[in-house]
Amino acid sequence: MKTPIFAANWKMHFGPQETRAFLTRFLALGPPTHDRTVIFFPPAVSIAVAGFALREHPEILVGVQSVHWEDKGAFTGEVSAVMARDSGAKVALVGHSERRQLFGVTDEMTARQCAAVGRAGLVPMLCVGERLDERDRGATLPVVLRQLKTGVSRLSPAQIASMAVAYEPVWAIGTGRTARPEDASVVHTAVRRALRDMIGGGADSVPILYGGSVNVETAPSLLAAAEVNGLLVGGASLDPDAWARIVCT
Ligand code: 13P
């Protein structure tokens, strides 16, 4: 597996000015960025500013939190993958649980979004994860694998081989409850196996990130767990000092 990935999902935080201030502070802390992949997912209106603030650090990537599945059209409030690319995004989150739970995104929509992201030449980072009631009734793997299989259903094997997956159990997001590393490994291993069933050896290059209440304390053990290739962090990525410490993991 490639170098570990540290991805910051800022959700609806940080407009252009705050983005500039955050990244100035973060870069001043001098975190290691050459032997690991660091990705920022700012709000869409801040993507271009983030790219500019990071212009001397092309190794640090900027991504978009969500895109529509069409390239353009009468879809008020939406942005397309093509537009995100034009703003400097290289990666796109697809199917984050907040999009699924609060904005009605379905598995089929994630398939169309992944296809649009791939078409635009961006890397889709497909988010999967079970709710607490699904975990409690033992449905974690069926739910995650259904989300995975449908989400990638419109991608070619080559596109799947160059995508990323983020396992984010819904019950761990923003709750302070983190999955135990061994529990994350069980799911990550099942995701890897499912990807191998789909595309064979190419599956081994797909990074599988863990997300859900990751912080400075929990990051090392999660990152050390089997098949955990990176971290997708919400709350703890909103403080440049804390985020720099996590990137140092
Ligand atoms: P928290 O780290 O705030 O739990 O958020 C996780 C997440 O949703 C990242 O995409």
mmCIF file of C-alpha atoms and ligand atoms in Angstrom:
data_model
loop_
_atom_site.group_PDB
_atom_site.id
_atom_site.type_symbol
_atom_site.label_atom_id
_atom_site.label_comp_id
_atom_site.label_asym_id
_atom_site.label_seq_id
_atom_site.Cartn_x
_atom_site.Cartn_y
_atom_site.Cartn_z
ATOM 1 C CA MET A 1 0.000 0.000 0.000
ATOM 2 C CA LYS A 2 1.064 3.540 -0.734
ATOM 3 C CA THR A 3 1.870 6.121 1.925
ATOM 4 C CA PRO A 4 -0.801 6.768 4.585
ATOM 5 C CA ILE A 5 -3.538 9.258 3.767
ATOM 6 C CA PHE A 6 -4.646 11.999 6.153
ATOM 7 C CA ALA A 7 -7.858 13.587 4.901
ATOM 8 C CA ALA A 8 -9.575 16.544 6.554
ATOM 9 C CA ASN A 9 -13.302 16.842 5.920
ATOM 10 C CA TRP A 10 -14.171 20.351 7.040
ATOM 11 C CA LYS A 11 -17.896 19.891 6.348
ATOM 12 C CA MET A 12 -19.665 23.291 6.530
ATOM 13 C CA HIS A 13 -16.766 25.114 8.165
ATOM 14 C CA PHE A 14 -14.325 27.716 6.832
ATOM 15 C CA GLY A 15 -15.152 30.142 4.065
ATOM 16 C CA PRO A 16 -12.323 31.551 1.921
ATOM 17 C CA GLN A 17 -10.828 33.854 4.561
ATOM 18 C CA GLU A 18 -10.850 31.230 7.309
ATOM 19 C CA THR A 19 -9.433 28.702 4.862
ATOM 20 C CA ARG A 20 -6.520 30.992 4.071
ATOM 21 C CA ALA A 21 -5.841 31.615 7.767
ATOM 22 C CA PHE A 22 -6.047 27.913 8.616
ATOM 23 C CA LEU A 23 -3.680 26.836 5.864
ATOM 24 C CA THR A 24 -1.176 29.596 6.647
ATOM 25 C CA ARG A 25 -1.031 28.376 10.242
ATOM 26 C CA PHE A 26 -0.940 24.702 9.252
ATOM 27 C CA LEU A 27 1.956 25.206 6.840
ATOM 28 C CA ALA A 28 3.827 27.313 9.411
ATOM 29 C CA LEU A 29 3.771 24.294 11.724
ATOM 30 C CA GLY A 30 5.790 22.408 9.107
ATOM 31 C CA PRO A 31 4.010 19.049 9.283
ATOM 32 C CA PRO A 32 5.507 16.254 7.169
ATOM 33 C CA THR A 33 3.741 16.160 3.813
ATOM 34 C CA HIS A 34 6.156 14.408 1.457
ATOM 35 C CA ASP A 35 6.071 10.889 2.854
ATOM 36 C CA ARG A 36 2.281 10.853 3.334
ATOM 37 C CA THR A 37 -0.743 12.103 1.457
ATOM 38 C CA VAL A 38 -2.610 15.030 2.985
ATOM 39 C CA ILE A 39 -5.990 16.018 1.551
ATOM 40 C CA PHE A 40 -8.268 18.922 2.503
ATOM 41 C CA PHE A 41 -11.972 18.851 1.724
ATOM 42 C CA PRO A 42 -13.113 22.461 2.264
ATOM 43 C CA PRO A 43 -16.563 23.790 1.344
ATOM 44 C CA ALA A 44 -16.837 24.216 -2.443
ATOM 45 C CA VAL A 45 -16.547 28.015 -2.221
ATOM 46 C CA SER A 46 -13.125 27.645 -0.566
ATOM 47 C CA ILE A 47 -11.547 25.104 -2.931
ATOM 48 C CA ALA A 48 -9.829 27.655 -5.158
ATOM 49 C CA VAL A 49 -8.474 29.644 -2.191
ATOM 50 C CA ALA A 50 -7.163 26.435 -0.639
ATOM 51 C CA GLY A 51 -5.405 25.564 -3.888
ATOM 52 C CA PHE A 52 -3.818 28.989 -3.983
ATOM 53 C CA ALA A 53 -2.708 28.839 -0.348
ATOM 54 C CA LEU A 54 -1.131 25.433 -1.060
ATOM 55 C CA ARG A 55 0.448 26.427 -4.389
ATOM 56 C CA GLU A 56 3.961 25.714 -3.140
ATOM 57 C CA HIS A 57 2.842 22.321 -1.856
ATOM 58 C CA PRO A 58 1.518 20.456 -4.874
ATOM 59 C CA GLU A 59 1.841 17.246 -2.859
ATOM 60 C CA ILE A 60 -1.048 18.398 -0.642
ATOM 61 C CA LEU A 61 -4.363 17.729 -2.379
ATOM 62 C CA VAL A 62 -7.645 19.594 -2.273
ATOM 63 C CA GLY A 63 -10.966 17.814 -2.740
ATOM 64 C CA VAL A 64 -14.670 18.542 -2.982
ATOM 65 C CA GLN A 65 -17.177 17.274 -0.412
ATOM 66 C CA SER A 66 -19.985 16.399 -2.817
ATOM 67 C CA VAL A 67 -20.834 16.760 -6.498
ATOM 68 C CA HIS A 68 -23.907 16.329 -8.661
ATOM 69 C CA TRP A 69 -23.923 13.446 -11.137
ATOM 70 C CA GLU A 70 -24.534 15.708 -14.134
ATOM 71 C CA ASP A 71 -21.812 17.943 -15.542
ATOM 72 C CA LYS A 72 -24.122 20.977 -15.758
ATOM 73 C CA GLY A 73 -27.792 21.892 -15.806
ATOM 74 C CA ALA A 74 -30.734 23.267 -13.861
ATOM 75 C CA PHE A 75 -29.758 21.926 -10.423
ATOM 76 C CA THR A 76 -29.869 24.955 -8.131
ATOM 77 C CA GLY A 77 -27.303 24.821 -5.362
ATOM 78 C CA GLU A 78 -25.262 21.979 -6.798
ATOM 79 C CA VAL A 79 -21.720 21.868 -8.181
ATOM 80 C CA SER A 80 -20.429 19.369 -10.722
ATOM 81 C CA ALA A 81 -17.242 17.342 -10.706
ATOM 82 C CA VAL A 82 -16.082 19.252 -13.779
ATOM 83 C CA MET A 83 -16.495 22.560 -11.926
ATOM 84 C CA ALA A 84 -14.726 21.205 -8.865
ATOM 85 C CA ARG A 85 -11.833 20.095 -11.058
ATOM 86 C CA ASP A 86 -11.738 23.554 -12.618
ATOM 87 C CA SER A 87 -11.451 25.004 -9.078
ATOM 88 C CA GLY A 88 -8.493 22.754 -8.329
ATOM 89 C CA ALA A 89 -10.071 19.696 -6.717
ATOM 90 C CA LYS A 90 -8.377 16.364 -7.367
ATOM 91 C CA VAL A 91 -10.552 14.128 -5.186
ATOM 92 C CA ALA A 92 -14.298 14.000 -4.461
ATOM 93 C CA LEU A 93 -16.091 12.566 -1.469
ATOM 94 C CA VAL A 94 -19.127 10.563 -2.540
ATOM 95 C CA GLY A 95 -21.906 9.298 -0.294
ATOM 96 C CA HIS A 96 -20.757 10.794 3.004
ATOM 97 C CA SER A 97 -23.239 9.657 5.639
ATOM 98 C CA GLU A 98 -24.406 13.234 6.199
ATOM 99 C CA ARG A 99 -25.320 13.424 2.510
ATOM 100 C CA ARG A 100 -27.109 10.100 2.802
ATOM 101 C CA GLN A 101 -28.924 10.893 6.058
ATOM 102 C CA LEU A 102 -29.691 14.611 5.722
ATOM 103 C CA PHE A 103 -29.962 15.085 1.970
ATOM 104 C CA GLY A 104 -31.479 11.848 0.759
ATOM 105 C CA VAL A 105 -28.505 10.520 -1.190
ATOM 106 C CA THR A 106 -29.170 6.894 -2.132
ATOM 107 C CA ASP A 107 -26.810 4.107 -3.150
ATOM 108 C CA GLU A 108 -27.886 4.561 -6.773
ATOM 109 C CA MET A 109 -27.098 8.272 -6.613
ATOM 110 C CA THR A 110 -23.619 7.479 -5.293
ATOM 111 C CA ALA A 111 -23.091 5.225 -8.316
ATOM 112 C CA ARG A 112 -23.952 8.090 -10.654
ATOM 113 C CA GLN A 113 -21.814 10.525 -8.626
ATOM 114 C CA CYS A 114 -18.824 8.164 -8.721
ATOM 115 C CA ALA A 115 -19.269 7.872 -12.480
ATOM 116 C CA ALA A 116 -19.352 11.674 -12.864
ATOM 117 C CA VAL A 117 -16.262 12.035 -10.687
ATOM 118 C CA GLY A 118 -14.402 9.417 -12.712
ATOM 119 C CA ARG A 119 -15.521 11.042 -15.986
ATOM 120 C CA ALA A 120 -14.108 14.358 -14.811
ATOM 121 C CA GLY A 121 -10.781 12.716 -14.007
ATOM 122 C CA LEU A 122 -11.058 13.139 -10.241
ATOM 123 C CA VAL A 123 -10.549 10.363 -7.709
ATOM 124 C CA PRO A 124 -13.802 9.263 -6.051
ATOM 125 C CA MET A 125 -13.535 8.599 -2.321
ATOM 126 C CA LEU A 126 -16.674 6.554 -1.655
ATOM 127 C CA CYS A 127 -17.882 6.726 1.949
ATOM 128 C CA VAL A 128 -19.601 3.680 3.418
ATOM 129 C CA GLY A 129 -20.738 2.882 6.934
ATOM 130 C CA GLU A 130 -23.543 1.408 8.985
ATOM 131 C CA ARG A 131 -25.941 3.124 11.389
ATOM 132 C CA LEU A 132 -26.082 2.031 15.032
ATOM 133 C CA ASP A 133 -29.337 0.091 14.562
ATOM 134 C CA GLU A 134 -27.765 -1.753 11.643
ATOM 135 C CA ARG A 135 -24.691 -2.606 13.711
ATOM 136 C CA ASP A 136 -26.870 -3.750 16.617
ATOM 137 C CA ARG A 137 -28.709 -6.224 14.434
ATOM 138 C CA GLY A 138 -25.460 -7.589 13.003
ATOM 139 C CA ALA A 139 -25.938 -5.996 9.585
ATOM 140 C CA THR A 140 -22.660 -4.062 9.432
ATOM 141 C CA LEU A 141 -21.019 -6.044 6.630
ATOM 142 C CA PRO A 142 -24.145 -6.496 4.472
ATOM 143 C CA VAL A 143 -24.834 -2.741 4.650
ATOM 144 C CA VAL A 144 -21.246 -1.685 3.944
ATOM 145 C CA LEU A 145 -20.803 -4.166 1.095
ATOM 146 C CA ARG A 146 -24.132 -3.163 -0.473
ATOM 147 C CA GLN A 147 -23.084 0.500 -0.376
ATOM 148 C CA LEU A 148 -19.698 -0.415 -1.853
ATOM 149 C CA LYS A 149 -20.988 -2.636 -4.663
ATOM 150 C CA THR A 150 -23.709 -0.240 -5.758
ATOM 151 C CA GLY A 151 -21.465 2.803 -5.405
ATOM 152 C CA VAL A 152 -18.826 1.424 -7.780
ATOM 153 C CA SER A 153 -21.286 -0.254 -10.155
ATOM 154 C CA ARG A 154 -20.835 2.330 -12.919
ATOM 155 C CA LEU A 155 -17.027 2.437 -12.708
ATOM 156 C CA SER A 156 -14.643 0.467 -14.920
ATOM 157 C CA PRO A 157 -12.183 -1.912 -13.226
ATOM 158 C CA ALA A 158 -9.407 0.630 -13.926
ATOM 159 C CA GLN A 159 -11.442 3.397 -12.291
ATOM 160 C CA ILE A 160 -12.130 1.201 -9.267
ATOM 161 C CA ALA A 161 -8.410 0.446 -8.976
ATOM 162 C CA SER A 162 -7.653 4.166 -8.725
ATOM 163 C CA MET A 163 -10.446 5.154 -6.334
ATOM 164 C CA ALA A 164 -10.465 5.352 -2.524
ATOM 165 C CA VAL A 165 -12.939 4.062 0.041
ATOM 166 C CA ALA A 166 -13.668 5.551 3.459
ATOM 167 C CA TYR A 167 -15.300 3.404 6.123
ATOM 168 C CA GLU A 168 -17.151 5.726 8.473
ATOM 169 C CA PRO A 169 -19.538 4.023 10.890
ATOM 170 C CA VAL A 170 -22.394 6.492 11.310
ATOM 171 C CA TRP A 171 -22.537 5.926 15.076
ATOM 172 C CA ALA A 172 -18.911 7.084 15.371
ATOM 173 C CA ILE A 173 -19.266 10.343 13.441
ATOM 174 C CA GLY A 174 -19.218 13.423 15.633
ATOM 175 C CA THR A 175 -20.150 11.367 18.690
ATOM 176 C CA GLY A 176 -16.772 10.913 20.365
ATOM 177 C CA ARG A 177 -17.231 7.147 19.945
ATOM 178 C CA THR A 178 -14.480 5.634 17.813
ATOM 179 C CA ALA A 179 -14.554 2.122 16.445
ATOM 180 C CA ARG A 180 -11.959 -0.128 18.056
ATOM 181 C CA PRO A 181 -9.060 -0.689 15.666
ATOM 182 C CA GLU A 182 -9.856 -4.410 15.483
ATOM 183 C CA ASP A 183 -13.487 -3.682 14.584
ATOM 184 C CA ALA A 184 -12.402 -1.280 11.862
ATOM 185 C CA SER A 185 -10.030 -3.952 10.538
ATOM 186 C CA VAL A 186 -12.832 -6.482 10.186
ATOM 187 C CA VAL A 187 -14.770 -4.109 7.949
ATOM 188 C CA HIS A 188 -11.722 -2.905 6.021
ATOM 189 C CA THR A 189 -10.699 -6.505 5.355
ATOM 190 C CA ALA A 190 -14.193 -7.312 4.067
ATOM 191 C CA VAL A 191 -14.082 -4.242 1.803
ATOM 192 C CA ARG A 192 -10.680 -5.313 0.441
ATOM 193 C CA ARG A 193 -11.966 -8.829 -0.218
ATOM 194 C CA ALA A 194 -15.048 -7.481 -2.025
ATOM 195 C CA LEU A 195 -12.870 -5.229 -4.172
ATOM 196 C CA ARG A 196 -10.625 -8.202 -5.035
ATOM 197 C CA ASP A 197 -13.690 -10.213 -6.044
ATOM 198 C CA MET A 198 -14.632 -7.364 -8.384
ATOM 199 C CA ILE A 199 -11.316 -6.446 -9.993
ATOM 200 C CA GLY A 200 -8.663 -8.880 -8.777
ATOM 201 C CA GLY A 201 -5.171 -7.676 -7.861
ATOM 202 C CA GLY A 202 -5.923 -4.056 -8.786
ATOM 203 C CA ALA A 203 -7.904 -3.906 -5.559
ATOM 204 C CA ASP A 204 -4.711 -3.862 -3.550
ATOM 205 C CA SER A 205 -3.960 -0.301 -4.645
ATOM 206 C CA VAL A 206 -7.274 1.080 -3.318
ATOM 207 C CA PRO A 207 -6.685 2.984 -0.065
ATOM 208 C CA ILE A 208 -9.312 2.284 2.590
ATOM 209 C CA LEU A 209 -9.568 5.104 5.137
ATOM 210 C CA TYR A 210 -11.236 4.999 8.535
ATOM 211 C CA GLY A 211 -13.324 7.918 9.782
ATOM 212 C CA GLY A 212 -15.406 8.642 12.861
ATOM 213 C CA SER A 213 -14.268 10.681 15.900
ATOM 214 C CA VAL A 214 -10.585 10.244 15.092
ATOM 215 C CA ASN A 215 -8.416 12.496 17.260
ATOM 216 C CA VAL A 216 -4.778 12.926 18.229
ATOM 217 C CA GLU A 217 -5.020 10.104 20.786
ATOM 218 C CA THR A 218 -6.852 7.520 18.671
ATOM 219 C CA ALA A 219 -5.117 8.188 15.344
ATOM 220 C CA PRO A 220 -1.982 6.035 15.942
ATOM 221 C CA SER A 221 -3.750 2.794 16.894
ATOM 222 C CA LEU A 222 -6.330 3.154 14.115
ATOM 223 C CA LEU A 223 -3.654 3.809 11.539
ATOM 224 C CA ALA A 224 -1.717 0.767 12.763
ATOM 225 C CA ALA A 225 -4.720 -1.544 12.321
ATOM 226 C CA ALA A 226 -4.730 -4.081 9.503
ATOM 227 C CA GLU A 227 -6.036 -2.732 6.196
ATOM 228 C CA VAL A 228 -6.407 0.834 7.539
ATOM 229 C CA ASN A 229 -4.569 2.960 4.974
ATOM 230 C CA GLY A 230 -5.554 6.405 6.151
ATOM 231 C CA LEU A 231 -7.851 8.548 8.242
ATOM 232 C CA LEU A 232 -10.775 10.801 7.287
ATOM 233 C CA VAL A 233 -11.193 13.347 10.046
ATOM 234 C CA GLY A 234 -13.969 15.838 10.743
ATOM 235 C CA GLY A 235 -13.984 17.718 14.055
ATOM 236 C CA ALA A 236 -10.312 17.220 14.924
ATOM 237 C CA SER A 237 -9.267 18.648 11.560
ATOM 238 C CA LEU A 238 -10.783 22.044 12.357
ATOM 239 C CA ASP A 239 -7.911 23.098 14.588
ATOM 240 C CA PRO A 240 -4.666 23.544 12.608
ATOM 241 C CA ASP A 241 -2.472 22.536 15.557
ATOM 242 C CA ALA A 242 -4.452 19.369 16.310
ATOM 243 C CA TRP A 243 -4.626 18.511 12.634
ATOM 244 C CA ALA A 244 -0.864 18.989 12.202
ATOM 245 C CA ARG A 245 -0.309 16.628 15.123
ATOM 246 C CA ILE A 246 -2.580 14.012 13.547
ATOM 247 C CA VAL A 247 -0.719 14.366 10.238
ATOM 248 C CA CYS A 248 2.497 13.656 12.195
ATOM 249 C CA THR A 249 1.082 10.244 13.255
HETATM 250 P P1 13P B 1 -15.723 13.390 13.035
HETATM 251 O O1 13P B 1 -14.241 13.178 12.932
HETATM 252 O O2 13P B 1 -16.111 14.775 13.474
HETATM 253 O O3 13P B 1 -16.397 12.303 13.787
HETATM 254 O O4 13P B 1 -16.278 13.293 11.519
HETATM 255 C C1 13P B 1 -15.918 12.199 10.754
HETATM 256 C C2 13P B 1 -16.372 12.435 9.364
HETATM 257 O O5 13P B 1 -17.543 12.475 9.089
HETATM 258 C C3 13P B 1 -15.332 12.673 8.349
HETATM 259 O O6 13P B 1 -15.857 12.596 7.069
#
